[in-house]
């Protein structure tokens, strides 16, 4: 509440231990955001720079100004660099990370640059203008120290991740299994029209995000880019599924296809009709399908999923780790089939049989296997283990019908299922993956003069006129090597 000095002292009972410590230490006390000095900075962020989420930055500056002078917000802090440094040191001592303190420092620097460059400070008070420049220069040493510590923390985290025992591929999906009961309970309440808590709404949103990123292996940007119109225009596809085309997930011309089962479609529809309207702010016409619990656009899907892991006591899985594990699993799978084909040929040579005889017997076995698979599917059971053995040959046959090259448009899921009802998804994923690798090599071959930056890579990709299955800019730069 405002005091006689115009100071806002929020009295909140925090559940987070760090926030409790910050509150008890008085670090959340701040000057009123309506004061002339602070309101001018707010307008600069929101109207000039078009910053969407500016409130936290303004509050951080207001807290710093209160620490420096609890009577009134002023620029006199530029004369006391020691006290200013003590503020950031105190944040560290209370348990804030170097990254958090660096963010506070970044906010303060933008505030000072606003006063120097935008306000008429140079004409009104030249001495204060000069001191502000000196203050900024002195902050550089503290900023360098924070940057070094952040780098150390990053390296330590990376080393820890590398030295930890590799998790099994199945464990990467454990979040969806562990969180499913809570998700379904919250969803059932929403479907019945019962009032659900903010925590239950967050569970529903986070689970659906995790389903797309961890379960379906889509990039987090797909979650952010999915719109209401794209959801409404979803189409039925093979195997009693629906497909959603997400436009502009990587570049303006690129599309990504999301495939959902009927049950998953029901989950998304319940969220859309029952949960999403309760999250929207009445004054906003939100086009994004996913909305945060505070009614805004979701800005960091990876952070949401990490918090969801922590909520259920699980170690967070990064998107990069998930992709690497999936690729490693797929490559191991391919090596298994290549080895099996080699052993079959060696056996034929040992028995003095022509390969054609072996191939003929193998094709007969494969045909029998596929017949067995269809019978098992009719019964509603899983196909027997020996069905998997024919995947390599099914893919080879598919590439004969649908050749794999750099320029060809990737096949749709329905087209893949025409060749193999059971392995259509496998054909779809593997064809796209192999073509993507070919396209990465193609772009690298086009940029041999020097190591390109992201803008050069992006321009080169645009020139190819590819619409789907675009290679990632960062991957091309990482794999670039002069031939």
Short mmCIF file of C-alpha atoms in Angstrom, two decimals:
data_model
loop_
_atom_site.label_atom_id
_atom_site.label_comp_id
_atom_site.label_asym_id
_atom_site.label_seq_id
_atom_site.Cartn_x
_atom_site.Cartn_y
_atom_site.Cartn_z
CA UNK A 1 0.00 0.00 0.00
CA UNK A 2 1.19 3.58 -0.66
CA UNK A 3 2.91 5.38 2.23
CA UNK A 4 3.39 9.07 2.69
CA UNK A 5 6.50 8.82 0.50
CA UNK A 6 4.59 7.17 -2.32
CA UNK A 7 6.20 3.80 -1.60
CA UNK A 8 4.42 0.56 -2.40
CA UNK A 9 5.03 -2.22 0.12
CA UNK A 10 3.33 -5.40 -1.12
CA UNK A 11 2.37 -7.75 1.72
CA UNK A 12 2.31 -11.18 0.13
CA UNK A 13 2.78 -14.57 1.74
CA UNK A 14 5.16 -16.30 -0.65
CA UNK A 15 5.34 -20.09 -0.92
CA UNK A 16 8.80 -19.88 -2.48
CA UNK A 17 11.57 -19.85 0.22
CA UNK A 18 13.75 -17.43 -1.78
CA UNK A 19 10.89 -14.98 -2.22
CA UNK A 20 10.17 -15.19 1.49
CA UNK A 21 13.80 -14.29 2.24
CA UNK A 22 13.65 -11.43 -0.26
CA UNK A 23 10.45 -10.14 1.30
CA UNK A 24 11.77 -10.30 4.86
CA UNK A 25 14.93 -8.47 3.79
CA UNK A 26 12.79 -5.68 2.32
CA UNK A 27 14.02 -6.27 -1.23
CA UNK A 28 10.49 -6.17 -2.65
CA UNK A 29 9.82 -2.66 -1.35
CA UNK A 30 9.66 -0.15 -4.15
CA UNK A 31 8.61 3.34 -5.08
CA UNK A 32 5.25 3.95 -6.71
CA UNK A 33 5.19 3.22 -10.42
CA UNK A 34 3.20 6.44 -10.90
CA UNK A 35 6.13 8.68 -9.93
CA UNK A 36 7.29 10.94 -12.77
CA UNK A 37 10.73 9.32 -13.13
CA UNK A 38 9.42 5.75 -13.26
CA UNK A 39 6.26 6.40 -15.32
CA UNK A 40 8.40 8.05 -18.02
CA UNK A 41 10.52 4.87 -18.23
CA UNK A 42 7.34 2.78 -18.47
CA UNK A 43 6.09 4.80 -21.45
CA UNK A 44 9.50 4.52 -23.10
CA UNK A 45 9.46 0.70 -22.84
CA UNK A 46 5.84 0.19 -23.85
CA UNK A 47 5.38 2.87 -26.50
CA UNK A 48 8.83 3.58 -27.96
CA UNK A 49 10.51 0.16 -27.73
CA UNK A 50 7.20 -1.77 -27.96
CA UNK A 51 8.24 -4.10 -25.13
CA UNK A 52 5.29 -6.39 -24.34
CA UNK A 53 6.33 -7.71 -20.93
CA UNK A 54 7.78 -4.55 -19.40
CA UNK A 55 6.15 -4.56 -15.95
CA UNK A 56 8.78 -6.76 -14.27
CA UNK A 57 11.59 -4.58 -15.61
CA UNK A 58 9.95 -1.38 -14.34
CA UNK A 59 9.36 -2.95 -10.90
CA UNK A 60 13.00 -4.06 -10.70
CA UNK A 61 14.13 -0.48 -11.34
CA UNK A 62 11.62 0.86 -8.77
CA UNK A 63 13.05 -1.55 -6.14
CA UNK A 64 16.60 -0.47 -6.89
CA UNK A 65 15.64 3.21 -6.57
CA UNK A 66 13.95 2.49 -3.24
CA UNK A 67 17.07 0.74 -1.95
CA UNK A 68 19.19 3.73 -2.92
CA UNK A 69 16.77 6.31 -1.46
CA UNK A 70 13.58 5.29 0.34
CA UNK A 71 12.32 8.90 0.50
CA UNK A 72 11.82 9.59 -3.19
CA UNK A 73 12.90 8.20 -6.59
CA UNK A 74 15.82 10.22 -7.94
CA UNK A 75 19.01 10.02 -9.99
CA UNK A 76 21.27 10.72 -7.04
CA UNK A 77 22.25 7.04 -6.99
CA UNK A 78 24.84 7.73 -9.74
CA UNK A 79 26.99 9.42 -7.07
CA UNK A 80 27.15 6.27 -4.92
CA UNK A 81 28.48 3.31 -6.93
CA UNK A 82 29.47 1.48 -3.73
CA UNK A 83 25.91 1.36 -2.41
CA UNK A 84 24.62 0.37 -5.83
CA UNK A 85 27.08 -2.53 -5.95
CA UNK A 86 25.98 -3.54 -2.45
CA UNK A 87 22.42 -3.88 -3.75
CA UNK A 88 23.44 -6.50 -6.32
CA UNK A 89 25.74 -8.22 -3.83
CA UNK A 90 22.85 -8.47 -1.38
CA UNK A 91 20.69 -10.10 -4.07
CA UNK A 92 23.40 -12.73 -4.52
CA UNK A 93 23.78 -13.28 -0.76
CA UNK A 94 20.04 -13.92 -0.40
CA UNK A 95 20.31 -16.81 -2.86
CA UNK A 96 19.49 -15.29 -6.26
CA UNK A 97 21.39 -16.81 -9.18
CA UNK A 98 24.02 -14.88 -11.12
CA UNK A 99 21.67 -14.95 -14.10
CA UNK A 100 18.88 -13.27 -12.09
CA UNK A 101 21.20 -10.56 -10.75
CA UNK A 102 22.54 -10.02 -14.28
CA UNK A 103 18.95 -9.47 -15.40
CA UNK A 104 18.45 -6.84 -12.65
CA UNK A 105 21.66 -5.13 -13.76
CA UNK A 106 20.53 -5.18 -17.39
CA UNK A 107 17.25 -3.50 -16.39
CA UNK A 108 19.11 -0.76 -14.52
CA UNK A 109 21.45 -0.11 -17.45
CA UNK A 110 18.52 0.33 -19.82
CA UNK A 111 16.95 2.76 -17.35
CA UNK A 112 20.16 4.84 -17.20
CA UNK A 113 20.53 4.81 -20.99
CA UNK A 114 16.92 6.02 -21.22
CA UNK A 115 17.76 8.95 -18.92
CA UNK A 116 20.91 9.77 -20.90
CA UNK A 117 19.57 9.41 -24.44
CA UNK A 118 15.85 10.18 -24.24
CA UNK A 119 15.35 12.70 -21.44
CA UNK A 120 16.76 16.27 -21.64
CA UNK A 121 19.24 15.47 -18.86
CA UNK A 122 22.26 16.77 -20.82
CA UNK A 123 20.69 20.25 -21.03
CA UNK A 124 19.13 20.44 -17.57
CA UNK A 125 21.96 19.00 -15.46
CA UNK A 126 25.27 18.49 -17.27
CA UNK A 127 27.05 17.34 -14.11
CA UNK A 128 24.48 14.61 -13.46
CA UNK A 129 24.65 13.63 -17.15
CA UNK A 130 28.43 13.15 -16.87
CA UNK A 131 28.13 11.17 -13.62
CA UNK A 132 25.57 8.88 -15.22
CA UNK A 133 28.11 7.98 -17.92
CA UNK A 134 30.77 7.36 -15.26
CA UNK A 135 28.33 5.19 -13.28
CA UNK A 136 27.62 3.03 -16.35
CA UNK A 137 31.34 2.59 -16.96
CA UNK A 138 31.94 1.50 -13.35
CA UNK A 139 29.14 -1.07 -13.57
CA UNK A 140 31.02 -2.85 -16.37
CA UNK A 141 33.45 -4.55 -13.96
CA UNK A 142 30.61 -5.98 -11.89
CA UNK A 143 28.84 -7.07 -15.07
CA UNK A 144 31.99 -8.86 -16.30
CA UNK A 145 32.25 -10.69 -12.99
CA UNK A 146 28.65 -11.87 -13.29
CA UNK A 147 29.21 -12.98 -16.90
CA UNK A 148 32.20 -15.10 -15.87
CA UNK A 149 30.21 -16.75 -13.08
CA UNK A 150 27.30 -17.46 -15.42
CA UNK A 151 29.74 -19.07 -17.89
CA UNK A 152 31.19 -21.23 -15.10
CA UNK A 153 27.71 -22.33 -14.03
CA UNK A 154 26.81 -23.21 -17.62
CA UNK A 155 29.98 -25.28 -18.07
CA UNK A 156 29.42 -27.07 -14.76
CA UNK A 157 25.83 -27.93 -15.69
CA UNK A 158 26.99 -29.25 -19.05
CA UNK A 159 29.71 -31.38 -17.46
CA UNK A 160 27.27 -32.72 -14.90
CA UNK A 161 24.84 -33.66 -17.65
CA UNK A 162 27.59 -35.42 -19.60
CA UNK A 163 28.88 -37.37 -16.61
CA UNK A 164 25.45 -38.49 -15.45
CA UNK A 165 24.35 -41.96 -16.47
CA UNK A 166 22.44 -41.79 -19.73
CA UNK A 167 18.74 -42.21 -19.22
CA UNK A 168 16.86 -44.86 -21.11
CA UNK A 169 14.87 -43.72 -24.13
CA UNK A 170 11.59 -44.69 -22.46
CA UNK A 171 12.41 -42.53 -19.42
CA UNK A 172 12.30 -39.39 -21.54
CA UNK A 173 8.53 -39.82 -21.87
CA UNK A 174 8.00 -40.53 -18.16
CA UNK A 175 6.49 -37.07 -17.57
CA UNK A 176 3.45 -37.90 -19.70
CA UNK A 177 2.93 -41.17 -17.80
CA UNK A 178 3.39 -39.69 -14.32
CA UNK A 179 1.30 -36.57 -14.97
CA UNK A 180 -1.52 -38.33 -16.85
CA UNK A 181 -3.71 -39.15 -13.78
CA UNK A 182 -3.63 -35.52 -12.56
CA UNK A 183 -4.25 -34.26 -16.09
CA UNK A 184 -7.22 -36.55 -16.70
CA UNK A 185 -8.75 -35.72 -13.33
CA UNK A 186 -8.53 -31.98 -14.05
CA UNK A 187 -9.84 -32.54 -17.59
CA UNK A 188 -12.80 -34.55 -16.32
CA UNK A 189 -13.77 -31.70 -13.98
CA UNK A 190 -13.52 -29.24 -16.88
CA UNK A 191 -15.66 -31.45 -19.15
CA UNK A 192 -18.38 -31.73 -16.51
CA UNK A 193 -18.54 -27.95 -16.16
CA UNK A 194 -17.16 -27.86 -12.60
CA UNK A 195 -15.13 -24.85 -11.50
CA UNK A 196 -11.45 -25.80 -11.58
CA UNK A 197 -8.56 -24.13 -9.81
CA UNK A 198 -5.76 -22.15 -11.44
CA UNK A 199 -3.42 -25.04 -10.60
CA UNK A 200 -5.65 -27.51 -12.50
CA UNK A 201 -5.78 -25.18 -15.51
CA UNK A 202 -1.99 -24.97 -15.46
CA UNK A 203 -1.80 -28.78 -15.34
CA UNK A 204 -4.00 -29.07 -18.44
CA UNK A 205 -2.04 -26.45 -20.42
CA UNK A 206 1.36 -27.87 -19.40
CA UNK A 207 0.37 -31.46 -20.21
CA UNK A 208 -0.82 -30.55 -23.70
CA UNK A 209 2.38 -28.57 -24.31
CA UNK A 210 4.44 -31.57 -23.12
CA UNK A 211 2.41 -33.92 -25.34
CA UNK A 212 3.34 -31.92 -28.45
CA UNK A 213 7.01 -31.36 -27.56
CA UNK A 214 7.95 -34.58 -25.72
CA UNK A 215 5.33 -37.01 -26.99
CA UNK A 216 5.11 -35.81 -30.62
CA UNK A 217 8.70 -34.47 -30.88
CA UNK A 218 7.68 -31.05 -32.23
CA UNK A 219 9.73 -27.89 -31.72
CA UNK A 220 8.51 -25.60 -28.87
CA UNK A 221 7.88 -22.89 -31.49
CA UNK A 222 5.05 -25.05 -32.88
CA UNK A 223 3.22 -24.70 -29.55
CA UNK A 224 3.71 -20.92 -29.61
CA UNK A 225 2.67 -20.53 -33.26
CA UNK A 226 -0.44 -22.74 -33.22
CA UNK A 227 -3.49 -20.51 -33.77
CA UNK A 228 -7.19 -20.84 -33.09
CA UNK A 229 -7.94 -20.81 -36.82
CA UNK A 230 -5.47 -23.64 -37.46
CA UNK A 231 -7.15 -25.69 -34.74
CA UNK A 232 -10.62 -25.04 -36.18
CA UNK A 233 -9.49 -26.01 -39.70
CA UNK A 234 -7.96 -29.36 -38.65
CA UNK A 235 -8.66 -32.22 -41.03
CA UNK A 236 -9.31 -35.94 -40.57
CA UNK A 237 -6.59 -38.25 -41.86
CA UNK A 238 -5.80 -41.97 -41.97
CA UNK A 239 -6.04 -44.39 -39.04
CA UNK A 240 -8.86 -42.37 -37.45
CA UNK A 241 -6.61 -39.42 -36.66
CA UNK A 242 -6.69 -35.68 -37.29
CA UNK A 243 -3.96 -33.42 -38.65
CA UNK A 244 -3.32 -29.76 -37.89
CA UNK A 245 -1.15 -27.64 -40.18
CA UNK A 246 0.86 -25.05 -38.24
CA UNK A 247 2.03 -22.26 -40.55
CA UNK A 248 5.22 -20.24 -40.21
CA UNK A 249 6.68 -22.29 -37.34
CA UNK A 250 10.27 -21.66 -38.51
CA UNK A 251 10.08 -19.23 -41.40
CA UNK A 252 7.12 -17.48 -42.97
CA UNK A 253 6.74 -20.12 -45.69
CA UNK A 254 7.28 -23.27 -43.63
CA UNK A 255 4.56 -25.56 -42.30
CA UNK A 256 4.51 -28.29 -39.66
CA UNK A 257 1.89 -31.05 -39.44
CA UNK A 258 0.65 -32.15 -36.02
CA UNK A 259 -1.07 -35.56 -35.89
CA UNK A 260 -3.51 -36.32 -33.03
CA UNK A 261 -5.51 -39.41 -32.13
CA UNK A 262 -9.24 -39.04 -31.51
CA UNK A 263 -8.70 -39.13 -27.76
CA UNK A 264 -6.01 -36.45 -27.96
CA UNK A 265 -8.31 -34.37 -30.15
CA UNK A 266 -10.96 -34.58 -27.42
CA UNK A 267 -8.40 -33.34 -24.86
CA UNK A 268 -7.49 -30.34 -27.01
CA UNK A 269 -11.17 -29.58 -27.72
CA UNK A 270 -12.00 -29.64 -24.00
CA UNK A 271 -9.14 -27.23 -23.32
CA UNK A 272 -10.28 -24.98 -26.17
CA UNK A 273 -13.97 -24.83 -25.18
CA UNK A 274 -13.86 -25.19 -21.38
CA UNK A 275 -10.47 -23.99 -20.11
CA UNK A 276 -9.12 -21.44 -22.59
CA UNK A 277 -12.09 -19.01 -22.31
CA UNK A 278 -11.55 -18.79 -18.53
CA UNK A 279 -7.90 -17.81 -19.04
CA UNK A 280 -8.51 -15.07 -21.61
CA UNK A 281 -8.59 -11.45 -20.55
CA UNK A 282 -11.87 -9.91 -21.66
CA UNK A 283 -10.19 -6.97 -23.38
CA UNK A 284 -7.93 -9.15 -25.52
CA UNK A 285 -8.75 -10.93 -28.77
CA UNK A 286 -6.10 -13.67 -28.60
CA UNK A 287 -5.39 -15.57 -31.82
CA UNK A 288 -2.93 -18.02 -30.23
CA UNK A 289 -4.39 -21.42 -29.34
CA UNK A 290 -2.35 -21.79 -26.14
CA UNK A 291 -2.77 -19.15 -23.46
CA UNK A 292 -0.77 -18.79 -20.24
CA UNK A 293 -2.54 -18.96 -16.83
CA UNK A 294 -2.44 -15.14 -16.68
CA UNK A 295 -4.18 -14.78 -20.05
CA UNK A 296 -1.15 -13.88 -22.16
CA UNK A 297 0.74 -15.44 -25.06
CA UNK A 298 3.07 -18.26 -23.99
CA UNK A 299 6.64 -17.01 -24.41
CA UNK A 300 8.82 -19.88 -23.18
CA UNK A 301 7.46 -23.40 -23.70
CA UNK A 302 10.69 -25.08 -22.54
CA UNK A 303 10.51 -23.31 -19.17
CA UNK A 304 6.87 -24.37 -18.75
CA UNK A 305 7.76 -28.01 -19.43
CA UNK A 306 10.75 -27.87 -17.06
CA UNK A 307 8.49 -26.57 -14.28
CA UNK A 308 6.01 -29.33 -15.05
CA UNK A 309 8.80 -31.90 -14.62
CA UNK A 310 9.78 -30.35 -11.28
CA UNK A 311 6.16 -30.38 -10.09
CA UNK A 312 6.13 -34.19 -10.34
CA UNK A 313 9.65 -34.64 -8.94
CA UNK A 314 11.23 -35.53 -12.31
CA UNK A 315 14.49 -34.37 -13.83
CA UNK A 316 13.69 -31.93 -16.67
CA UNK A 317 14.34 -33.13 -20.20
CA UNK A 318 15.64 -30.54 -22.64
CA UNK A 319 14.29 -30.44 -26.18
CA UNK A 320 17.84 -30.96 -27.46
CA UNK A 321 18.30 -34.08 -25.33
CA UNK A 322 14.96 -35.46 -26.50
CA UNK A 323 15.91 -34.93 -30.15
CA UNK A 324 19.37 -36.48 -29.68
CA UNK A 325 17.93 -39.52 -27.92
CA UNK A 326 15.28 -39.97 -30.62
CA UNK A 327 17.87 -39.76 -33.39
CA UNK A 328 20.23 -42.13 -31.57
CA UNK A 329 17.38 -44.63 -31.12
CA UNK A 330 16.42 -44.36 -34.79
CA UNK A 331 20.03 -44.79 -35.96
CA UNK A 332 20.51 -47.82 -33.70
CA UNK A 333 17.30 -49.24 -35.15
CA UNK A 334 18.61 -48.76 -38.70
CA UNK A 335 21.98 -50.34 -37.84
CA UNK A 336 20.13 -53.37 -36.48
CA UNK A 337 18.37 -53.95 -39.80
CA UNK A 338 21.50 -53.41 -41.87
CA UNK A 339 23.32 -55.95 -39.70
CA UNK A 340 20.45 -58.43 -40.11
CA UNK A 341 20.59 -58.10 -43.93
CA UNK A 342 24.36 -58.64 -43.88
CA UNK A 343 24.05 -61.76 -41.73
CA UNK A 344 21.39 -63.13 -44.06
CA UNK A 345 23.69 -62.72 -47.09
CA UNK A 346 26.64 -64.29 -45.25
CA UNK A 347 24.45 -67.24 -44.33
CA UNK A 348 23.51 -67.71 -47.99
CA UNK A 349 27.17 -67.64 -49.00
CA UNK A 350 28.07 -70.16 -46.29
CA UNK A 351 25.29 -72.52 -47.44
CA UNK A 352 26.31 -71.97 -51.10
CA UNK A 353 22.88 -70.56 -51.85
CA UNK A 354 22.30 -67.66 -54.26
CA UNK A 355 21.12 -64.45 -52.65
CA UNK A 356 18.05 -64.55 -54.87
CA UNK A 357 16.91 -67.74 -53.12
CA UNK A 358 17.33 -66.08 -49.73
CA UNK A 359 15.57 -62.98 -50.95
CA UNK A 360 12.67 -65.05 -52.30
CA UNK A 361 12.28 -66.89 -49.01
CA UNK A 362 12.59 -63.61 -47.14
CA UNK A 363 9.87 -61.97 -49.25
CA UNK A 364 7.58 -64.96 -48.56
CA UNK A 365 8.23 -64.62 -44.84
CA UNK A 366 7.63 -60.88 -45.03
CA UNK A 367 4.29 -61.37 -46.81
CA UNK A 368 3.26 -63.90 -44.18
CA UNK A 369 4.33 -61.50 -41.44
CA UNK A 370 2.25 -58.65 -42.88
CA UNK A 371 -0.78 -60.95 -43.09
CA UNK A 372 -0.26 -61.89 -39.44
CA UNK A 373 -0.01 -58.22 -38.55
CA UNK A 374 -3.38 -57.41 -40.16
CA UNK A 375 -5.03 -60.31 -38.31
CA UNK A 376 -3.53 -59.15 -35.00
CA UNK A 377 -4.68 -55.58 -35.63
CA UNK A 378 -8.24 -56.79 -36.26
CA UNK A 379 -8.11 -58.45 -32.85
CA UNK A 380 -6.99 -55.19 -31.28
CA UNK A 381 -3.68 -56.66 -30.16
CA UNK A 382 -0.14 -55.44 -30.73
CA UNK A 383 1.66 -56.99 -33.70
CA UNK A 384 4.14 -59.77 -32.94
CA UNK A 385 7.84 -58.85 -32.55
CA UNK A 386 8.89 -60.29 -35.93
CA UNK A 387 6.78 -57.64 -37.74
CA UNK A 388 9.34 -54.98 -36.88
CA UNK A 389 11.95 -56.86 -38.87
CA UNK A 390 10.34 -55.87 -42.17
CA UNK A 391 10.51 -52.11 -41.59
CA UNK A 392 13.81 -51.65 -43.43
CA UNK A 393 12.54 -53.45 -46.50
CA UNK A 394 9.22 -51.61 -46.39
CA UNK A 395 11.12 -48.32 -46.37
CA UNK A 396 13.33 -49.42 -49.28
CA UNK A 397 10.23 -50.35 -51.25
CA UNK A 398 8.61 -47.02 -50.37
CA UNK A 399 11.61 -45.04 -51.69
CA UNK A 400 11.26 -46.88 -54.99
CA UNK A 401 7.70 -45.59 -55.29
CA UNK A 402 8.48 -42.21 -53.75
CA UNK A 403 12.16 -41.37 -54.50
CA UNK A 404 14.19 -39.60 -51.84
CA UNK A 405 15.91 -36.41 -53.03
CA UNK A 406 16.58 -32.83 -52.02
CA UNK A 407 13.94 -31.11 -54.13
CA UNK A 408 10.98 -33.47 -53.78
CA UNK A 409 8.04 -32.39 -51.62
CA UNK A 410 7.86 -34.65 -48.51
CA UNK A 411 5.07 -37.26 -48.59
CA UNK A 412 1.96 -36.81 -46.48
CA UNK A 413 1.14 -39.25 -43.71
CA UNK A 414 -1.81 -40.61 -45.71
CA UNK A 415 0.50 -41.26 -48.69
CA UNK A 416 2.90 -43.22 -46.45
CA UNK A 417 0.04 -45.25 -44.99
CA UNK A 418 -1.02 -46.29 -48.46
CA UNK A 419 2.21 -48.31 -48.69
CA UNK A 420 2.05 -49.68 -45.14
CA UNK A 421 -0.92 -49.18 -42.88
CA UNK A 422 1.05 -50.18 -39.77
CA UNK A 423 4.37 -48.48 -40.56
CA UNK A 424 3.05 -45.34 -42.23
CA UNK A 425 4.23 -43.09 -39.39
CA UNK A 426 7.68 -44.71 -39.49
CA UNK A 427 7.95 -44.14 -43.26
CA UNK A 428 6.75 -40.54 -42.84
CA UNK A 429 9.25 -39.72 -40.07
CA UNK A 430 12.24 -41.49 -41.60
CA UNK A 431 11.77 -40.09 -45.13
CA UNK A 432 11.58 -36.55 -43.77
CA UNK A 433 14.57 -37.08 -41.51
CA UNK A 434 16.80 -38.40 -44.30
CA UNK A 435 15.72 -35.64 -46.68
CA UNK A 436 16.41 -33.04 -43.99
CA UNK A 437 19.98 -34.36 -43.66
CA UNK A 438 20.38 -34.19 -47.44
CA UNK A 439 19.16 -30.60 -47.43
CA UNK A 440 21.61 -29.68 -44.64
CA UNK A 441 24.47 -31.05 -46.77
CA UNK A 442 23.11 -29.23 -49.82
CA UNK A 443 23.04 -25.84 -48.05
CA UNK A 444 26.54 -26.40 -46.63
CA UNK A 445 27.73 -27.15 -50.16
CA UNK A 446 26.24 -23.84 -51.38
CA UNK A 447 28.06 -21.85 -48.69
CA UNK A 448 31.68 -22.92 -49.08
CA UNK A 449 33.39 -19.50 -49.34
CA UNK A 450 33.31 -18.81 -45.60
CA UNK A 451 31.51 -19.96 -42.50
CA UNK A 452 28.05 -18.37 -42.79
CA UNK A 453 25.98 -16.63 -40.13
CA UNK A 454 22.28 -17.32 -39.51
CA UNK A 455 21.07 -14.58 -41.89
CA UNK A 456 23.13 -15.98 -44.79
CA UNK A 457 21.88 -19.50 -44.10
CA UNK A 458 18.29 -18.29 -43.93
CA UNK A 459 18.59 -16.44 -47.25
CA UNK A 460 20.12 -19.51 -48.92
CA UNK A 461 17.24 -21.70 -47.68
CA UNK A 462 14.65 -19.20 -48.95
CA UNK A 463 16.25 -19.32 -52.43
CA UNK A 464 15.65 -23.07 -52.61
CA UNK A 465 11.86 -22.47 -52.58
CA UNK A 466 11.30 -25.40 -50.21
CA UNK A 467 7.97 -25.20 -48.42
CA UNK A 468 8.24 -27.97 -45.81
CA UNK A 469 10.88 -29.96 -43.94
CA UNK A 470 13.30 -27.04 -43.78
CA UNK A 471 16.72 -27.63 -42.17
CA UNK A 472 17.52 -25.69 -38.98
CA UNK A 473 19.88 -22.72 -39.34
CA UNK A 474 21.84 -23.52 -36.18
CA UNK A 475 22.38 -27.14 -37.22
CA UNK A 476 23.81 -26.03 -40.59
CA UNK A 477 26.22 -23.61 -38.90
CA UNK A 478 27.24 -26.27 -36.40
CA UNK A 479 27.93 -28.90 -39.08
CA UNK A 480 29.53 -26.51 -41.59
CA UNK A 481 32.92 -27.66 -42.81
CA UNK A 482 34.84 -26.37 -45.81
CA UNK A 483 35.19 -29.05 -48.46
#
